[in-house]
Short mmCIF file of C-alpha atoms in Angstrom, two decimals:
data_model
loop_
_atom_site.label_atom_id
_atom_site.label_comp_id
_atom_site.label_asym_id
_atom_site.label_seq_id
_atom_site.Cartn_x
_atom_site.Cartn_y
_atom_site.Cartn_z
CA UNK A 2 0.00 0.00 0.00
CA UNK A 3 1.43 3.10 -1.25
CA UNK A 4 2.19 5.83 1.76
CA UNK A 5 0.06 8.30 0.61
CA UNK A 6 -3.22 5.93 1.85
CA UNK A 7 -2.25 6.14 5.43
CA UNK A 8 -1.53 8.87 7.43
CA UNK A 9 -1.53 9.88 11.15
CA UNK A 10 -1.86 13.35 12.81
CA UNK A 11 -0.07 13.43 15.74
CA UNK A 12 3.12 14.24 18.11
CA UNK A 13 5.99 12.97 18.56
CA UNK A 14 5.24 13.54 22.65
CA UNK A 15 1.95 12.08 22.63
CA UNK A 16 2.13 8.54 23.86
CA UNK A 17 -1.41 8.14 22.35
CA UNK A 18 0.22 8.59 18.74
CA UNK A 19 3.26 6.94 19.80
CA UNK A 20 0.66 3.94 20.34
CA UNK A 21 -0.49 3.91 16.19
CA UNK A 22 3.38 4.63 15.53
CA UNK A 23 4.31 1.37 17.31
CA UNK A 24 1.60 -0.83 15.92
CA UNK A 25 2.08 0.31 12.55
CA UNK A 26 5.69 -0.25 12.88
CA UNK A 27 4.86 -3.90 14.48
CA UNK A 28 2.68 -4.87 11.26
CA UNK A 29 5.47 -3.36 8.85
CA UNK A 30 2.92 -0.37 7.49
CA UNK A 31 4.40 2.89 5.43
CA UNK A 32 2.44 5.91 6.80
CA UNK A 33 3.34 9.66 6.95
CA UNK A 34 3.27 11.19 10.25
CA UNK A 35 1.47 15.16 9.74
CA UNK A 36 2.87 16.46 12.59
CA UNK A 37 0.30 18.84 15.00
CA UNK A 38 1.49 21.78 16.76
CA UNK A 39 1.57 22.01 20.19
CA UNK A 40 -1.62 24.35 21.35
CA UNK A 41 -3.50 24.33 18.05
CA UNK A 42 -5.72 22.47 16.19
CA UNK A 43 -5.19 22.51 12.28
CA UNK A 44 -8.05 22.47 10.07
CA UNK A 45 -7.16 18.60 8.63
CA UNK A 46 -7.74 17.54 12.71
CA UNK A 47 -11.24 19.24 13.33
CA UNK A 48 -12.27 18.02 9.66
CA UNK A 49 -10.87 14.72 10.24
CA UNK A 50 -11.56 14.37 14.16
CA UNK A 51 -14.79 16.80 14.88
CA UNK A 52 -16.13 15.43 18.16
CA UNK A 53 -13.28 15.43 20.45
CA UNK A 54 -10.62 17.91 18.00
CA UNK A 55 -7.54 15.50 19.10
CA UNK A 56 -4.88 13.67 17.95
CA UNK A 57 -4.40 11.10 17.23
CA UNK A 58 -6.34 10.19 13.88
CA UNK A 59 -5.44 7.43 11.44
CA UNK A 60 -6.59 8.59 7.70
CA UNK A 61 -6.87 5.19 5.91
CA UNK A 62 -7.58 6.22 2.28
CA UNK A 63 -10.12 8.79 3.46
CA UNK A 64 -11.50 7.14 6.34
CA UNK A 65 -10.00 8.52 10.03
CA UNK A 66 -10.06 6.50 12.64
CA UNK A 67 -10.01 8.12 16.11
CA UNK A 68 -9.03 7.15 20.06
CA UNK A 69 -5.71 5.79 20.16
CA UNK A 70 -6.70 2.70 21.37
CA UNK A 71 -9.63 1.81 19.41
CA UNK A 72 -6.96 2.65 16.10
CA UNK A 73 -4.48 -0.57 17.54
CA UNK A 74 -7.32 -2.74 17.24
CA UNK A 75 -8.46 -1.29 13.58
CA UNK A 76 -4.51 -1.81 12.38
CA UNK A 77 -4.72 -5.28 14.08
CA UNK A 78 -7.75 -6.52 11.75
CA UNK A 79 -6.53 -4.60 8.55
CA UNK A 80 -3.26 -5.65 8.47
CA UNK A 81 -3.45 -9.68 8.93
CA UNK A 82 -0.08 -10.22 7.38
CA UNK A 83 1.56 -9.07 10.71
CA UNK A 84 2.00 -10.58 14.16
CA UNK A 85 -1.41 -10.56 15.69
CA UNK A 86 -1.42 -7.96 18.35
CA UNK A 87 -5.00 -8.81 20.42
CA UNK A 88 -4.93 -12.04 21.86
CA UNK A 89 -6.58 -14.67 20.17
CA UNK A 90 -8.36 -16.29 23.34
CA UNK A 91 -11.65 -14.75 24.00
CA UNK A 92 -10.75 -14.33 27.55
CA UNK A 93 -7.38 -13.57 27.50
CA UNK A 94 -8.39 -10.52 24.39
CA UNK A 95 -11.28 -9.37 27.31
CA UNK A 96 -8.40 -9.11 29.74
CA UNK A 97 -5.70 -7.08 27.86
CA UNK A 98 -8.58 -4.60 26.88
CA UNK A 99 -9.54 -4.59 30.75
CA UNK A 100 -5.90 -3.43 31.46
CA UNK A 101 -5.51 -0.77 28.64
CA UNK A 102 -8.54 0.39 29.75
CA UNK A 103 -7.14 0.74 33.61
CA UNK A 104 -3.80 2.07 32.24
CA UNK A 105 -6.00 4.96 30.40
CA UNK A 106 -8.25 5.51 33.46
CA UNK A 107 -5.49 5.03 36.51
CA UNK A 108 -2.08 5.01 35.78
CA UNK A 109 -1.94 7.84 32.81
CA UNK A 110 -3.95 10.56 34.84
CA UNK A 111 -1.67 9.74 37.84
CA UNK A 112 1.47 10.42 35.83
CA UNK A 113 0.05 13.71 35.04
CA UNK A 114 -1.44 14.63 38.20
CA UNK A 115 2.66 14.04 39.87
CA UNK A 116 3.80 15.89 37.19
CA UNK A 117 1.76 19.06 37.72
CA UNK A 118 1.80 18.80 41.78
CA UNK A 119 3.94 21.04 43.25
CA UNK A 120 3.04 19.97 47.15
CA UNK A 121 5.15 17.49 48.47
CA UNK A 122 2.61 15.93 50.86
CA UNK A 123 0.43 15.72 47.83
CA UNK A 124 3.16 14.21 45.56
CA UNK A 125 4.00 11.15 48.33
CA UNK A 126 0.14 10.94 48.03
CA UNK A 127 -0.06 10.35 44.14
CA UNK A 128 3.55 8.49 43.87
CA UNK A 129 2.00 5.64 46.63
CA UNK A 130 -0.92 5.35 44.46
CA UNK A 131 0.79 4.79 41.43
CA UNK A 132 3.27 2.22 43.02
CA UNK A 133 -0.42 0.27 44.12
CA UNK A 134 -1.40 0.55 40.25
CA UNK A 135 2.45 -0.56 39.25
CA UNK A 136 2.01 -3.45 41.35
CA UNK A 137 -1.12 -4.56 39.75
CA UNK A 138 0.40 -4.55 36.92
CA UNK A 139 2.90 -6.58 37.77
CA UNK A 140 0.91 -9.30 38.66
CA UNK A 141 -1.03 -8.39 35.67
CA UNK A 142 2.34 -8.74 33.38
CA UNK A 143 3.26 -12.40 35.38
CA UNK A 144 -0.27 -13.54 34.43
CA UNK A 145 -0.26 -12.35 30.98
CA UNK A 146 2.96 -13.21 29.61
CA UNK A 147 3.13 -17.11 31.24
CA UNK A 148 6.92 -16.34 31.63
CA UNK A 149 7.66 -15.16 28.12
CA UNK A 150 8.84 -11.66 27.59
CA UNK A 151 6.12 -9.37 27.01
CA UNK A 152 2.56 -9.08 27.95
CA UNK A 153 1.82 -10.76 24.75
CA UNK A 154 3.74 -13.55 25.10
CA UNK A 155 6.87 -13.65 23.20
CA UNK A 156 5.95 -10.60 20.84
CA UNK A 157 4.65 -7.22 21.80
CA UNK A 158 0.97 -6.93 21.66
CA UNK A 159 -1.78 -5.05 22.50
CA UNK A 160 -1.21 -4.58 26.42
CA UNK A 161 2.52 -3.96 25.32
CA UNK A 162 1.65 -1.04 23.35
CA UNK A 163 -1.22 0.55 25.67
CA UNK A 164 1.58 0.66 28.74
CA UNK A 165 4.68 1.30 27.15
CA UNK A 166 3.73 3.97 25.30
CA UNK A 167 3.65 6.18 28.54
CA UNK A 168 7.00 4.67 29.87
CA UNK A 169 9.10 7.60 28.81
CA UNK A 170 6.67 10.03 30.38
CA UNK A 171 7.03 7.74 33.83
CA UNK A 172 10.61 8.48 33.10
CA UNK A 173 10.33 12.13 32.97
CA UNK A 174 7.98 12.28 35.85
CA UNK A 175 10.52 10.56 38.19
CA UNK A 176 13.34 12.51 36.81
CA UNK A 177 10.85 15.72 37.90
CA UNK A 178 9.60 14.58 40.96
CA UNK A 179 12.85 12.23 42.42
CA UNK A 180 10.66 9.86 42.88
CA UNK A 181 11.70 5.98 41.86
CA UNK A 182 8.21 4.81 40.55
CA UNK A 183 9.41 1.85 38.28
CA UNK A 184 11.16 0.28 41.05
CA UNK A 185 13.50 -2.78 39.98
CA UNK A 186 13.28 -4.44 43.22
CA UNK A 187 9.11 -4.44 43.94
CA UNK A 188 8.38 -4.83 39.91
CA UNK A 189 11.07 -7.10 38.75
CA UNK A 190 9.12 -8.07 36.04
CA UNK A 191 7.60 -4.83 34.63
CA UNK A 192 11.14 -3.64 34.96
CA UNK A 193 13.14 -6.02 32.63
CA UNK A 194 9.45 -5.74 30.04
CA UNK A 195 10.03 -1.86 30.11
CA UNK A 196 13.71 -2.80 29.06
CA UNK A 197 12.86 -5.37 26.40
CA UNK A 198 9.53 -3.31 25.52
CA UNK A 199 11.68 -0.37 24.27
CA UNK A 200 15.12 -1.64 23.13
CA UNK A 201 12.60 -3.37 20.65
CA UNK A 202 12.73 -2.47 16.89
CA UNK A 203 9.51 -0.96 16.46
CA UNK A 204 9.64 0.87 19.64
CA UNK A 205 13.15 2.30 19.94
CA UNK A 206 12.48 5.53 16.80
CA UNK A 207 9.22 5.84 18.48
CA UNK A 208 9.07 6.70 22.07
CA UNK A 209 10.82 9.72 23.13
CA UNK A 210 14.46 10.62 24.56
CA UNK A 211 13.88 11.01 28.06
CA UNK A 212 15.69 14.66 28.01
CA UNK A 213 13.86 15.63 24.91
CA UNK A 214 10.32 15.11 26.57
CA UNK A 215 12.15 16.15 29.86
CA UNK A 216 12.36 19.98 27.97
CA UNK A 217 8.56 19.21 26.54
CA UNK A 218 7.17 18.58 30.00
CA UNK A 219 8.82 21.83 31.95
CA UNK A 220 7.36 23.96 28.78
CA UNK A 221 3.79 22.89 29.53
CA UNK A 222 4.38 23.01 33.27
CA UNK A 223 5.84 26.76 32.44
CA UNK A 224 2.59 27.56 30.22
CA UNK A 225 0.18 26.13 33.05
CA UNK A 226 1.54 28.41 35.64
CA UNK A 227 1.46 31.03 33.32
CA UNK A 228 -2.03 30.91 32.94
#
């Protein structure tokens, strides 16, 4: 398929797009990244997006797709020549959409919330809350990989791509905060998948530099104080 009939618009920051990067990457797609700028909204979005006016959006031919999330599992069906990135058991395919889910509804907003806390009280608050959710999924990752290497099993899949997409913001919030949140000693196992996960071929051009989004994250902390 010629790269003309897919694009994304999207960041380079947003682990959301980082998300469609990685699965594209996974099933060996050409796309063309139309990069957004940070604070607007370009007319191609709102056309393409007109409910919620975000990125990212998947233009398939002329069809977007939006929510990052729902996107993976479009790329998964479309592009059956790849590794299959939702589990094929029923159950086990309820599950890892059960944990995206959580990692969307918990552990995201919580990485945001420590990185825009300025209290310190408040911080040890939010950090203990996200090592509870860390944990979880670390018995989440035991359960779902059956000893293999990633939450898929012995490729990256869908649960793969849903958390590690945020690990280099959990990066720059405990570079921000000195806080050790992805701690090697109570997550043993999320800590060697968070290796693996981004050392990986179609992860390692995708997720951020940790000082690169570092820079990204005390420019929107600067703008939110400003206002």
């Amino acid at each position: 398929m010629a790269m003309s009939d897919v694009k994304l618009l999207g960041a380079w920051p947003s682990p959301f797009v980082n998300r469609v990067q990685i699965a594209l990457n996974l099933k060996s797609v050409d796309y063309e990244l139309i990069e957004e700028n940070f604070g607007t909204k370009s007319e191609l979005l709102v056309k393409s997006n007109p409910v919620h006016k975000k990125i990212p959006v998947l233009i398939h031919g002329d069809k977007p797709i939006s929510e990052s999330l729902i996107i993976v599992q479009y790329i998964d069906k479309v592009w059956t020549s790849g590794p299959t990135l939702l589990p094929s058991d029923p159950y086990d395919r309820a599950m890892a959409r059960f944990w995206a889910a959580y990692i969307d509804d918990k552990l995201f907003p919580s990485i945001k919330e420590l990185r825009s806390t300025e209290a310190e009280e408040a911080k040890a608050t939010i950090a203990q809350r996200m090592t509870e959710e860390l944990v979880l999924l670390e018995e989440t990752f035991a359960k779902c990989s059956k000893g293999r290497d990633f939450f898929g099993g012995d490729n990256i899949g869908y649960l793969d791509i849903a958390f590690g997409s945020g690990l280099a913001w959990l990066r720059v919030v405990e570079m921000m905060t000195d806080v050790k949140l992805l701690d090697e000693a109570k997550m043993p196992g999320l800590f060697g998948w968070a290796e693996r996960f981004c050392s990986h071929g179609a992860v390692k051009d995708v997720v951020p530099q940790t000082e690169k989004l570092f820079n990204v994250a005390k420019m929107i902390t600067a703008i939110a104080k400003a206002q």
